[in-house]
Tab-separated table of C-alpha atoms and ligand atoms in Angstrom:
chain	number	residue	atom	x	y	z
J	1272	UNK	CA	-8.794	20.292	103.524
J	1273	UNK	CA	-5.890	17.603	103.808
J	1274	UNK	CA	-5.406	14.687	101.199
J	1275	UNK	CA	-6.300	12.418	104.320
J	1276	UNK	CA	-9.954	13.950	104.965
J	1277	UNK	CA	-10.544	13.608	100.980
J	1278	UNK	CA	-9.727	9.714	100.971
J	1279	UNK	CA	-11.780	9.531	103.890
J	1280	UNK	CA	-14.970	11.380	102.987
J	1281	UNK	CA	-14.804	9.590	99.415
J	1282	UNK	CA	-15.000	6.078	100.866
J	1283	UNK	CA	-17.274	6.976	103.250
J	1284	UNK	CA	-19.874	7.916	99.930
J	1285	UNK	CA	-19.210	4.799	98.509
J	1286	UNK	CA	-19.661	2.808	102.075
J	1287	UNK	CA	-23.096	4.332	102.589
J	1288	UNK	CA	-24.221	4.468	98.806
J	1289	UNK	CA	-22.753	0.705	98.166
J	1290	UNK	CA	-22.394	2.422	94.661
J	1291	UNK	CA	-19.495	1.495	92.363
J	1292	UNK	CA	-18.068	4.884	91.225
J	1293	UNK	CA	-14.695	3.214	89.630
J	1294	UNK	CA	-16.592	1.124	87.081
J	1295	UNK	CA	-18.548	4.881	85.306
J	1296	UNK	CA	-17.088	4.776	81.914
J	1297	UNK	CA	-19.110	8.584	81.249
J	1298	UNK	CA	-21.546	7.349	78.852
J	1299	UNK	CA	-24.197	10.143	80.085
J	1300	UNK	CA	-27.059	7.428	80.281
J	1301	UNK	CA	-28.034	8.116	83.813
J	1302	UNK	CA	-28.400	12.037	83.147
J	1303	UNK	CA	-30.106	11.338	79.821
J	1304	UNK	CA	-32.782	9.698	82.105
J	1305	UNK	CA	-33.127	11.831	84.763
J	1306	UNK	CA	-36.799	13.627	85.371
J	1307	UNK	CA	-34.658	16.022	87.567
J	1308	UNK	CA	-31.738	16.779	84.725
J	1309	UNK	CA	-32.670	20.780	84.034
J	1310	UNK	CA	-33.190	21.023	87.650
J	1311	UNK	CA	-29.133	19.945	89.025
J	1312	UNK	CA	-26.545	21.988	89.598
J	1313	UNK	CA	-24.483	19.215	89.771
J	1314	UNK	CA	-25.870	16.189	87.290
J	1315	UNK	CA	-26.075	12.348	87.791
J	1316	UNK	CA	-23.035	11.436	85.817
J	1317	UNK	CA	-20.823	14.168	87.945
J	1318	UNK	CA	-22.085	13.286	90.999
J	1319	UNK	CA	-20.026	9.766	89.589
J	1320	UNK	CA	-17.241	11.768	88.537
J	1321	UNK	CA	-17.124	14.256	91.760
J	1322	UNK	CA	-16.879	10.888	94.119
J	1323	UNK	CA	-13.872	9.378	91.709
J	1324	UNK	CA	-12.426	13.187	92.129
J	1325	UNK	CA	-12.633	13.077	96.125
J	1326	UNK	CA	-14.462	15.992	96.110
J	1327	UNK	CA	-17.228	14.797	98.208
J	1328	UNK	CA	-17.452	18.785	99.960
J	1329	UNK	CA	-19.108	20.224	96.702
J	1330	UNK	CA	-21.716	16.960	96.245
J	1331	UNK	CA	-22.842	17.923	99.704
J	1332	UNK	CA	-23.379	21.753	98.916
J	1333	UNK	CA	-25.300	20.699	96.012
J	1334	UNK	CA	-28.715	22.089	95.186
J	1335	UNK	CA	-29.089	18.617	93.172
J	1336	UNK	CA	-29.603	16.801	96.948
J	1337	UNK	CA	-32.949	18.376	97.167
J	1338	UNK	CA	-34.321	17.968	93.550
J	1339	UNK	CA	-32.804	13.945	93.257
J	1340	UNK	CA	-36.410	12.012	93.051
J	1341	UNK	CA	-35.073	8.699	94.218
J	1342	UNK	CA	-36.859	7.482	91.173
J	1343	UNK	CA	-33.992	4.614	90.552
J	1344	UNK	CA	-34.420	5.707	86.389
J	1345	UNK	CA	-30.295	6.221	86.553
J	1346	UNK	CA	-29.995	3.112	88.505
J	1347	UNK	CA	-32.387	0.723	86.657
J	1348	UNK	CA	-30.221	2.317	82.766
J	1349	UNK	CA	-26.633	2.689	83.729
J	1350	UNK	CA	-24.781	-0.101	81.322
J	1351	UNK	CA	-21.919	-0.184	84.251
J	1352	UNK	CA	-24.132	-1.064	87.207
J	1353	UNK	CA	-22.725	2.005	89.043
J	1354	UNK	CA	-26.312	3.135	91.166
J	1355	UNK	CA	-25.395	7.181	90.577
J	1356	UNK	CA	-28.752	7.835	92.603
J	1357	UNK	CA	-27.303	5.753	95.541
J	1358	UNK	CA	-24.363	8.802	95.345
J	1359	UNK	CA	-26.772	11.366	95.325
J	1360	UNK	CA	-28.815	10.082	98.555
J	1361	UNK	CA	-25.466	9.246	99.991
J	1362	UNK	CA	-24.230	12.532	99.780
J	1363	UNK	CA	-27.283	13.734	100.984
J	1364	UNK	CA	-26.844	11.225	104.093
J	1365	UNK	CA	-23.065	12.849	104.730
J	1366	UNK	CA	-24.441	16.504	104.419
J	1367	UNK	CA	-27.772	15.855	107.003
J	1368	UNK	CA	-25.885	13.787	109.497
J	1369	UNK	CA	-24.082	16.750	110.430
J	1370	UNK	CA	-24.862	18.461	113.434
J	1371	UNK	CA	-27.797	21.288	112.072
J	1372	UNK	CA	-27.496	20.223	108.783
J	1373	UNK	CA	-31.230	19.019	108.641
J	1374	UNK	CA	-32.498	19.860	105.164
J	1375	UNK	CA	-36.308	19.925	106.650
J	1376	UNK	CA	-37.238	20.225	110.310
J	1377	UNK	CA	-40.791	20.466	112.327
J	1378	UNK	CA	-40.722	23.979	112.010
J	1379	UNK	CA	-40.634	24.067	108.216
J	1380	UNK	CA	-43.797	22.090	107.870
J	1381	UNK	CA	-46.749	23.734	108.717
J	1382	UNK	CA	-46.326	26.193	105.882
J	1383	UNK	CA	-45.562	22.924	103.366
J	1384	UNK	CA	-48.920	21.403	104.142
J	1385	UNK	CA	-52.231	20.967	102.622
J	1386	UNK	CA	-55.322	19.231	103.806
J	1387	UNK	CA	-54.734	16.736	101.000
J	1388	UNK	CA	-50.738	16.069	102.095
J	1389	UNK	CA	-50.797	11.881	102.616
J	1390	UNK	CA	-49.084	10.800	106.168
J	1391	UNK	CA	-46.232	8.600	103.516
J	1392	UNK	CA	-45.103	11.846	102.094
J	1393	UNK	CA	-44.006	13.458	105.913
J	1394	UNK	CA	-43.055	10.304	106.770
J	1395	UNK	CA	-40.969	10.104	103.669
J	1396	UNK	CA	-39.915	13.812	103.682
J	1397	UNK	CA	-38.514	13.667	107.261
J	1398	UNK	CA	-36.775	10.438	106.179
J	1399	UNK	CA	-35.265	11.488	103.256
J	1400	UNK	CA	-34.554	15.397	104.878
J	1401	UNK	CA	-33.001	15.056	108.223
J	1402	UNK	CA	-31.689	12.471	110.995
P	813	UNK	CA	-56.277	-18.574	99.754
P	814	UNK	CA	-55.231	-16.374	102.824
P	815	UNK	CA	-52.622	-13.709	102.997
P	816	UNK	CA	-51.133	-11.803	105.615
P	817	UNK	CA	-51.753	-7.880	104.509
P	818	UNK	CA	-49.626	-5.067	104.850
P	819	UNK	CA	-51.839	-1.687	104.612
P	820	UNK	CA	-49.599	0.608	105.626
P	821	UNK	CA	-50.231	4.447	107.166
P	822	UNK	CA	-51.733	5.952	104.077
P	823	UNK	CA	-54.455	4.030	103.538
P	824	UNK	CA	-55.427	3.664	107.302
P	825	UNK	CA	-56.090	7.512	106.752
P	826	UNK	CA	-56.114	9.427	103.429
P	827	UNK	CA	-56.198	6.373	100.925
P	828	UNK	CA	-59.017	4.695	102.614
P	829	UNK	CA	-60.562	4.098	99.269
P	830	UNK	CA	-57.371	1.697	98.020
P	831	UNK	CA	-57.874	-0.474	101.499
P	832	UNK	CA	-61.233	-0.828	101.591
P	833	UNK	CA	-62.188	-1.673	97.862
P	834	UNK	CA	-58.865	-4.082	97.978
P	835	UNK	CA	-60.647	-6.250	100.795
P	836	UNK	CA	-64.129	-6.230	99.501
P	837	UNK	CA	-62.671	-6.794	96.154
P	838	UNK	CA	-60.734	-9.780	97.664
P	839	UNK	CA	-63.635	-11.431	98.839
P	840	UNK	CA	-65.676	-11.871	95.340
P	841	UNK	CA	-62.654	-12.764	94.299
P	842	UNK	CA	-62.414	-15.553	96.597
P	843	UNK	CA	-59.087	-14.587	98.601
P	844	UNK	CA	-58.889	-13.112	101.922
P	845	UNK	CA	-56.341	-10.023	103.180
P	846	UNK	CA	-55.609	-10.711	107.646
P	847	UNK	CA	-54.430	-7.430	108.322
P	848	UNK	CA	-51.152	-8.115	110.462
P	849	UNK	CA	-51.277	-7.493	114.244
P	850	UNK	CA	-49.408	-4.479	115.200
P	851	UNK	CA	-47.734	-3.212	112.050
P	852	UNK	CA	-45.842	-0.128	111.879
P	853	UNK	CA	-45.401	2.176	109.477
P	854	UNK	CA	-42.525	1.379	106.609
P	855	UNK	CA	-41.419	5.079	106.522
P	856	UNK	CA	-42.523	5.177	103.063
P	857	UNK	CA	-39.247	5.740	101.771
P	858	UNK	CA	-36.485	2.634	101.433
P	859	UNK	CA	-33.694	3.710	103.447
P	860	UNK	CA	-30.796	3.175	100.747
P	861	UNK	CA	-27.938	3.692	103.154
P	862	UNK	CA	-26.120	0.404	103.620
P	863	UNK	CA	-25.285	1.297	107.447
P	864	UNK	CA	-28.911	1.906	108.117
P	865	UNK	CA	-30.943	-0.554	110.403
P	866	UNK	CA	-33.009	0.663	112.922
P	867	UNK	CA	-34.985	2.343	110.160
P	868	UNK	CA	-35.864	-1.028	108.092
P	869	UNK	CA	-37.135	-3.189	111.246
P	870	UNK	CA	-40.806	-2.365	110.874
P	871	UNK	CA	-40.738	-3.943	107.908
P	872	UNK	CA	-38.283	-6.663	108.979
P	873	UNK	CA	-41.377	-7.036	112.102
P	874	UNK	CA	-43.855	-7.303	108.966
P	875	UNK	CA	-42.099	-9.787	106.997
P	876	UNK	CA	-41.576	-12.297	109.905
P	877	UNK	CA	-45.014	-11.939	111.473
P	878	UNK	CA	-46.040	-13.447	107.683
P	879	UNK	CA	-43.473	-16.100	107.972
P	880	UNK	CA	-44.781	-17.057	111.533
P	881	UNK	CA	-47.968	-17.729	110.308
P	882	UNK	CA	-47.050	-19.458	106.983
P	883	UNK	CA	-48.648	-16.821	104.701
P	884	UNK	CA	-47.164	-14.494	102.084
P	885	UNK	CA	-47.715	-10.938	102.750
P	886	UNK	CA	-49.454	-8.651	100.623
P	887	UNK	CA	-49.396	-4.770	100.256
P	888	UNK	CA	-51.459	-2.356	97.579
P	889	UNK	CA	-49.585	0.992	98.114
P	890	UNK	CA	-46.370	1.040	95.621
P	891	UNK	CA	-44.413	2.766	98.198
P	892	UNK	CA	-44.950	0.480	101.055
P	893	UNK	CA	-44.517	-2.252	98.551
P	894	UNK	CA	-40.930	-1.153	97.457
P	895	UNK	CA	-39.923	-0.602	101.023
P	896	UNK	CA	-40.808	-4.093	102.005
P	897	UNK	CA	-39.537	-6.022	99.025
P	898	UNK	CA	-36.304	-4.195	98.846
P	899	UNK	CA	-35.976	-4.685	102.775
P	900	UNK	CA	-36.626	-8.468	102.405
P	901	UNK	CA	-33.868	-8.481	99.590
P	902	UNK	CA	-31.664	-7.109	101.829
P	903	UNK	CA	-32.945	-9.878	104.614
P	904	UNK	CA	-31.957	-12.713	101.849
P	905	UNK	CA	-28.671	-11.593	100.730
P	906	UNK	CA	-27.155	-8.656	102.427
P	907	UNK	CA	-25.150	-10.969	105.060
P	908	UNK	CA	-24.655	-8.254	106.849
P	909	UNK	CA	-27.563	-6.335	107.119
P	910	UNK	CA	-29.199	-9.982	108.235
P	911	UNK	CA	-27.321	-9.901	111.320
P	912	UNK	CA	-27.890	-6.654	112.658
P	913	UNK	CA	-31.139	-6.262	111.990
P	914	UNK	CA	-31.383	-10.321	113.648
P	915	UNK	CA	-29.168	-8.565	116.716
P	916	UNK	CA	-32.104	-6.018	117.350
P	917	UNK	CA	-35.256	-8.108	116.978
P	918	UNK	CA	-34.118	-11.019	119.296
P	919	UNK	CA	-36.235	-13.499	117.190
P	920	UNK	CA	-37.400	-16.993	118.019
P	921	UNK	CA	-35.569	-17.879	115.096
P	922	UNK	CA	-33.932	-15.376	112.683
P	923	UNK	CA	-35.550	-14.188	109.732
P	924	UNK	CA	-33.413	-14.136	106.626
P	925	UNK	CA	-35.985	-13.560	103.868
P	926	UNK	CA	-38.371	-16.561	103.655
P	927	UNK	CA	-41.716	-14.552	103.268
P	928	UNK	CA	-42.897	-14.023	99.499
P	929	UNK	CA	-43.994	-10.145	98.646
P	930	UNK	CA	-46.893	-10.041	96.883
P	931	UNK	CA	-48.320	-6.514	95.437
P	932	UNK	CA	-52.614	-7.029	95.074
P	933	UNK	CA	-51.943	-6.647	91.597
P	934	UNK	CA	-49.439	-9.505	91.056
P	935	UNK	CA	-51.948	-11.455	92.810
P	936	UNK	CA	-54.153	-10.640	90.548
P	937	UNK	CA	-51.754	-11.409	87.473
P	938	UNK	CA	-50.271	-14.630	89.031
P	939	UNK	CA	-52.805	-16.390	91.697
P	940	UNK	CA	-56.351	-15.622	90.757
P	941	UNK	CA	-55.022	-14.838	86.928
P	942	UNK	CA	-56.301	-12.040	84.562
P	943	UNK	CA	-58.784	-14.454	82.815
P	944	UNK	CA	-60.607	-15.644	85.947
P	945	UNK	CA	-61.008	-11.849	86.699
P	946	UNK	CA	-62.309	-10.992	83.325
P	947	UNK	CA	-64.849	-13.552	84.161
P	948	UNK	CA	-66.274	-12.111	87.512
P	949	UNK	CA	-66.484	-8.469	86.068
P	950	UNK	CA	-70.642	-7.690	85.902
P	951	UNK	CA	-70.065	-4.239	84.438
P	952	UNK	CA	-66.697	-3.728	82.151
P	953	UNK	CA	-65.864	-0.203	81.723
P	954	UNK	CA	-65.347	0.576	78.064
P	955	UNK	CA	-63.616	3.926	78.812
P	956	UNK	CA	-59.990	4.764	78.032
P	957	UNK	CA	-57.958	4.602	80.831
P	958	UNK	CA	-53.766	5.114	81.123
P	959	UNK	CA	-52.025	2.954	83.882
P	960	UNK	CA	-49.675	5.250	85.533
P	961	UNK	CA	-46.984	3.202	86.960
P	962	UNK	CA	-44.864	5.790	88.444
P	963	UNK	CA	-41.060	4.542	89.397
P	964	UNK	CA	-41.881	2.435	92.970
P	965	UNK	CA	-43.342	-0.413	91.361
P	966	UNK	CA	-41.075	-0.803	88.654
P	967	UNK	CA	-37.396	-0.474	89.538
P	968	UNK	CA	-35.223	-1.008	90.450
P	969	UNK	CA	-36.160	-3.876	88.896
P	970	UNK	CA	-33.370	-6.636	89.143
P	971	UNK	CA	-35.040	-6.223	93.118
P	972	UNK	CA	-38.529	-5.117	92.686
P	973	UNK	CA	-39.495	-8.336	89.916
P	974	UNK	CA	-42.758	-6.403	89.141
P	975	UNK	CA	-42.294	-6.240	85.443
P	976	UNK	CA	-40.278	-5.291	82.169
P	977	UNK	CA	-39.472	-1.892	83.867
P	978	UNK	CA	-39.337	-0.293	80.518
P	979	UNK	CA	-42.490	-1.628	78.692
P	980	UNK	CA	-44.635	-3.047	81.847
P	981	UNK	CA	-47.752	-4.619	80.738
P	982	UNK	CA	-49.563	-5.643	84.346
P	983	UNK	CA	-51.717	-2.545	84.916
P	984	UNK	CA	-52.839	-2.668	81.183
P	985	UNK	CA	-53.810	-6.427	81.263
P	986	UNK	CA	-55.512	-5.337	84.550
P	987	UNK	CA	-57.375	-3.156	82.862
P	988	UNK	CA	-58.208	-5.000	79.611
P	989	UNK	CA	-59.456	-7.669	82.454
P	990	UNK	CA	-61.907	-4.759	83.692
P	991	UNK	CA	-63.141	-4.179	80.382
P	992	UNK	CA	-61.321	-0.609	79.656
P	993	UNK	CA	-59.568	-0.171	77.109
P	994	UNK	CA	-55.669	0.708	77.980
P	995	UNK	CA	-53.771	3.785	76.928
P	996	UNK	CA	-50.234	3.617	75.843
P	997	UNK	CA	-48.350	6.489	76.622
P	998	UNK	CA	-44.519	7.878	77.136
P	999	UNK	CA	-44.388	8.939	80.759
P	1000	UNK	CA	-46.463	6.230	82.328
P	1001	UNK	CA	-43.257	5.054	83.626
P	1002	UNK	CA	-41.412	8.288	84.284
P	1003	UNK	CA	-41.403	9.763	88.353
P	1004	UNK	CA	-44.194	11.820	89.465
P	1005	UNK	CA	-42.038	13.663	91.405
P	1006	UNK	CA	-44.223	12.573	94.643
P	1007	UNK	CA	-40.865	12.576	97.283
P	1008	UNK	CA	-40.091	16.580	96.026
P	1009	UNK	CA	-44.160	17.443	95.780
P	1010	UNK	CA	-43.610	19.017	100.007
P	1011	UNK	CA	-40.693	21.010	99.025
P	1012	UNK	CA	-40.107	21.613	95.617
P	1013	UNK	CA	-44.214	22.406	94.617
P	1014	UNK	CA	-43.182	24.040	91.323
P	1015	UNK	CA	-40.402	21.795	90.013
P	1016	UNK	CA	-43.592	18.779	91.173
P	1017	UNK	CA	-46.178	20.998	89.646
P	1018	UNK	CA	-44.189	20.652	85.960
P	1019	UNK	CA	-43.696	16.756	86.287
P	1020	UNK	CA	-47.253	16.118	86.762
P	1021	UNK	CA	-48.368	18.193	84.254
P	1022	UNK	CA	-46.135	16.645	81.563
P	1023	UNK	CA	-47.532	13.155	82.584
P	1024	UNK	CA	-51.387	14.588	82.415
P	1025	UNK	CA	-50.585	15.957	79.112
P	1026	UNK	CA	-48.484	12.723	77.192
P	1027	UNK	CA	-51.779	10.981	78.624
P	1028	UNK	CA	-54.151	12.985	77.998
P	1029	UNK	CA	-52.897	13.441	74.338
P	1030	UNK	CA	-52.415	10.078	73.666
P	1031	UNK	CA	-55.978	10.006	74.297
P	1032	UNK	CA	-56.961	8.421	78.022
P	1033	UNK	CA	-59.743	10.074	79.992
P	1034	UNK	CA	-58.691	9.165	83.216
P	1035	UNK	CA	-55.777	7.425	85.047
P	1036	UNK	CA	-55.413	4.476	87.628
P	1037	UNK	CA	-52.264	4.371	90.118
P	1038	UNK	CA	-51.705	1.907	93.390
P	1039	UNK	CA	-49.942	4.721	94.942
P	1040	UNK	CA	-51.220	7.069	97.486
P	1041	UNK	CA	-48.081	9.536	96.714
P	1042	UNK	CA	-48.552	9.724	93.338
P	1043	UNK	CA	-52.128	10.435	93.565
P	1044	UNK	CA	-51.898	13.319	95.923
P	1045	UNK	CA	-49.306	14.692	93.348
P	1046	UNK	CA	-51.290	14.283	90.045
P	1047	UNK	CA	-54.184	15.670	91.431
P	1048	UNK	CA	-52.336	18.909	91.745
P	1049	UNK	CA	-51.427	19.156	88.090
P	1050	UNK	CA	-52.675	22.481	86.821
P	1051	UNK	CA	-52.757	21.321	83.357
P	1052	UNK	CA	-55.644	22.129	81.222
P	1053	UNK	CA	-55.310	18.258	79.755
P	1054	UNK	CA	-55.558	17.160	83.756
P	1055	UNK	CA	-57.429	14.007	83.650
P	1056	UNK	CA	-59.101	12.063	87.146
P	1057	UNK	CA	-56.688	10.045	88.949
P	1058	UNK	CA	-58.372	6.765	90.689
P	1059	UNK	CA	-57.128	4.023	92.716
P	1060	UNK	CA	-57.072	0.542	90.389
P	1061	UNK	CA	-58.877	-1.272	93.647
P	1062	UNK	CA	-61.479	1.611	92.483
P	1063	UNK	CA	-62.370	0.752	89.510
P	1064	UNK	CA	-61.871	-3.113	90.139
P	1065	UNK	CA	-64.843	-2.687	92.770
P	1066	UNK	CA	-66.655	-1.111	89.882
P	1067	UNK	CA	-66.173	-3.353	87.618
P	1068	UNK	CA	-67.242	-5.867	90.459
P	1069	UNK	CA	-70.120	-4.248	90.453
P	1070	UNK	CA	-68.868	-4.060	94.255
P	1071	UNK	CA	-68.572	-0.062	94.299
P	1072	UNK	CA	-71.978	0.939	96.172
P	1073	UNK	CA	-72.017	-1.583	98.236
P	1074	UNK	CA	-68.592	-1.041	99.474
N	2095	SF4	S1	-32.698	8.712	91.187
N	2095	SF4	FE1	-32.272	10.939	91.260
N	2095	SF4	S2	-30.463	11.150	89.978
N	2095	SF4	FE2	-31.317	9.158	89.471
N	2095	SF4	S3	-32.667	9.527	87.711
N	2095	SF4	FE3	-33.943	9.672	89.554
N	2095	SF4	S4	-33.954	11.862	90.077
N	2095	SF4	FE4	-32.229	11.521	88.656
N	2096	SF4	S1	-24.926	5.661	83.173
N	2096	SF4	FE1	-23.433	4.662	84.509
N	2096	SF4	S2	-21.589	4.432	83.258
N	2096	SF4	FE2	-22.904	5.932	82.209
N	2096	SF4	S3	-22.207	7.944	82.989
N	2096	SF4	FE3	-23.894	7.287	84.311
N	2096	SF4	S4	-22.883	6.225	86.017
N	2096	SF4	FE4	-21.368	6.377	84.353
């Protein structure tokens, strides 16, 4: 992919995520506190580093879109004010966007649910999972 | 005191237990919740995209319908709580956010944040106050119960304002108010995992369990949460420390003395 199409996919993460990769200083804080750490491929604090990198392509391959919690524990700790979980659902936001690129659709569900499955969490899932 | 109340699509269905109690408990209580005309579900997840609009406005419609009638607004369930609060944050001070959303609704006049977001249990804490509760309670508890905050409530919290995000104290005082005796443990705060819990059943499965057993060994018997998510994911723990999960409006109608009545 051309120099050009890196620039341009990197500020697009930081448009959407309003996240302030430049200021990381790679403490490890957020990844310390994340529920999901043993569960990324990629971790919080790369995620940071992968955006300052312009390599946006491998964020949006990541297995770590689908295990991020949203849970804001990265957010509410990091000493910089950098919102690393605002890159994560950002690059999941570049990645479902796409053209069949849904990471859940209506077809996937019946087999998900349970009798006991609360309306927020398909609301939420189909928010969170595709456009 | 009236407020204009938010209940949201979970507990119009599954959570019917966290509306109704909330209401009755209202009443001895001596506030009243107005359900707002016409509400629409929040999506239950806060849409943290900075180009996304169309997908905030129910809760924009929410907010203002308080404003128009003077009153602040009121949910129970975390999730719609965090939606709305971090929606009318945006509404305040994201100029530009403010205008689009402003473009869409065509407005009398245009909302830019005025309504105050209440969750049930700040008003609790902050407008009928913990020791005017304490007061009303006809049958305290006396069990040991953990407050399981989960992550909606509490952060982030430079937005949210609940409380000290890392050593909250409002669900405890709540419960001291009820007569229980509070249980201090690590993970109260930490994710349940809820958003994953359709997907990713396993990874969910080991979150809960870890939270059932740092309370269960710290020595609670049961937990309370305000969030319908949370409870449909604890309940699935497979732990053999898994402990009952209730709704706080629960066990406020019980201590009430509300809870067959209701
Ligand atoms: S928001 Fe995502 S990345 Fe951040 S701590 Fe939570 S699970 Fe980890
Ligand atoms: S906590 Fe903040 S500063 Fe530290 S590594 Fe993570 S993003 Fe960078």
């Amino acid at each position: 992919m051309s120099g050009h199409l890196h620039e341009d996919m990197k500020s697009r993460v930081i448009d959407i995520s309003g996240a302030s990769p430049h200021k990381c200083m790679k403490c490890g804080k957020c990844s310390a506190s994340c529920p999901s750490f043993d569960e990324m491929d990629i971790k919080p604090h790369q995620f940071v580093s992968y955006v300052n990198n312009g390599d946006i392509e491998a964020l949006m391959a990541s297995k770590s879109l689908g295990k991020c919690l949203s849970c804001f524990a990265c957010v509410e700790r990091c000493p910089r004010d950098v919102k690393p979980g605002k890159i994560v659902d950002a690059a999941r936001q570049m990645l479902i966007r796409q053209q069949g690129q849904a990471m859940l659709t209506p077809e996937d569900v019946p087999e998900l649910l349970d009798p006991e499955v609360p309306q927020q969490l398909l609301m939420s899932a189909f928010r969170r999972y595709s456009r | 005191m009236v407020y204009s109340y938010y209940p949201g699509c979970t507990l119009k269905t599954k959570a019917k237990d966290l509306d109704r109690y909330a209401k009755e408990c209202a009443k001895a209580l001596g506030f009243e919740l107005e359900e707002i005309e016409n509400w629409q579900c929040c999506g239950g997840v806060y849409p943290l995209g900075t180009d996304e609009i169309a997908s905030k406005l129910s809760s924009v419609r929410a907010l203002n319908e308080a404003k128009v009638k003077g009153q602040d607004l009121v949910t129970v369930c975390s999730a719609c709580h965090h939606v709305i609060k971090r929606t009318n944050d945006d509404m305040k001070n994201v100029e530009d956010i403010r205008t689009r959303a402003n473009n869409y609704m065509e407005l009398e006049e245009p909302y830019a944040g005025e309504t105050t977001v209440l969750h049930y249990l700040e008003v609790l804490r902050d407008r009928v106050g913990f020791d005017v509760l304490k007061e009303k309670v006809v049958k305290p508890l006396g069990r040991k119960i953990g407050a399981y905050y989960g992550c909606l409530l509490l952060r982030p919290s430079k937005i949210v304002q609940f409380d000290n995000p890392e050593n909250p104290t409002i669900i405890e005082d709540f419960i001291k108010a009820i007569g229980g005796e509070p249980v201090i443990y690590p993970y109260r705060n930490e994710c349940c995992g809820g958003y994953v819990s359709l997907k990713e059943k396993e990874m969910a499965g080991k979150m809960v369990d870890r939270i059932m057993d740092s309370a269960a060994g710290m020595g609670a018997e049961e937990l309370i949460t305000a969030c319908p998510l949370c409870m449909y994911n604890l309940n699935k723990s497979e732990s053999a420390n898994k402990l009952p999960v209730y709704y706080f409006t629960e066990l406020l109608a019980e201590a009430l003395g509300l809870k067959e009545e209701v």
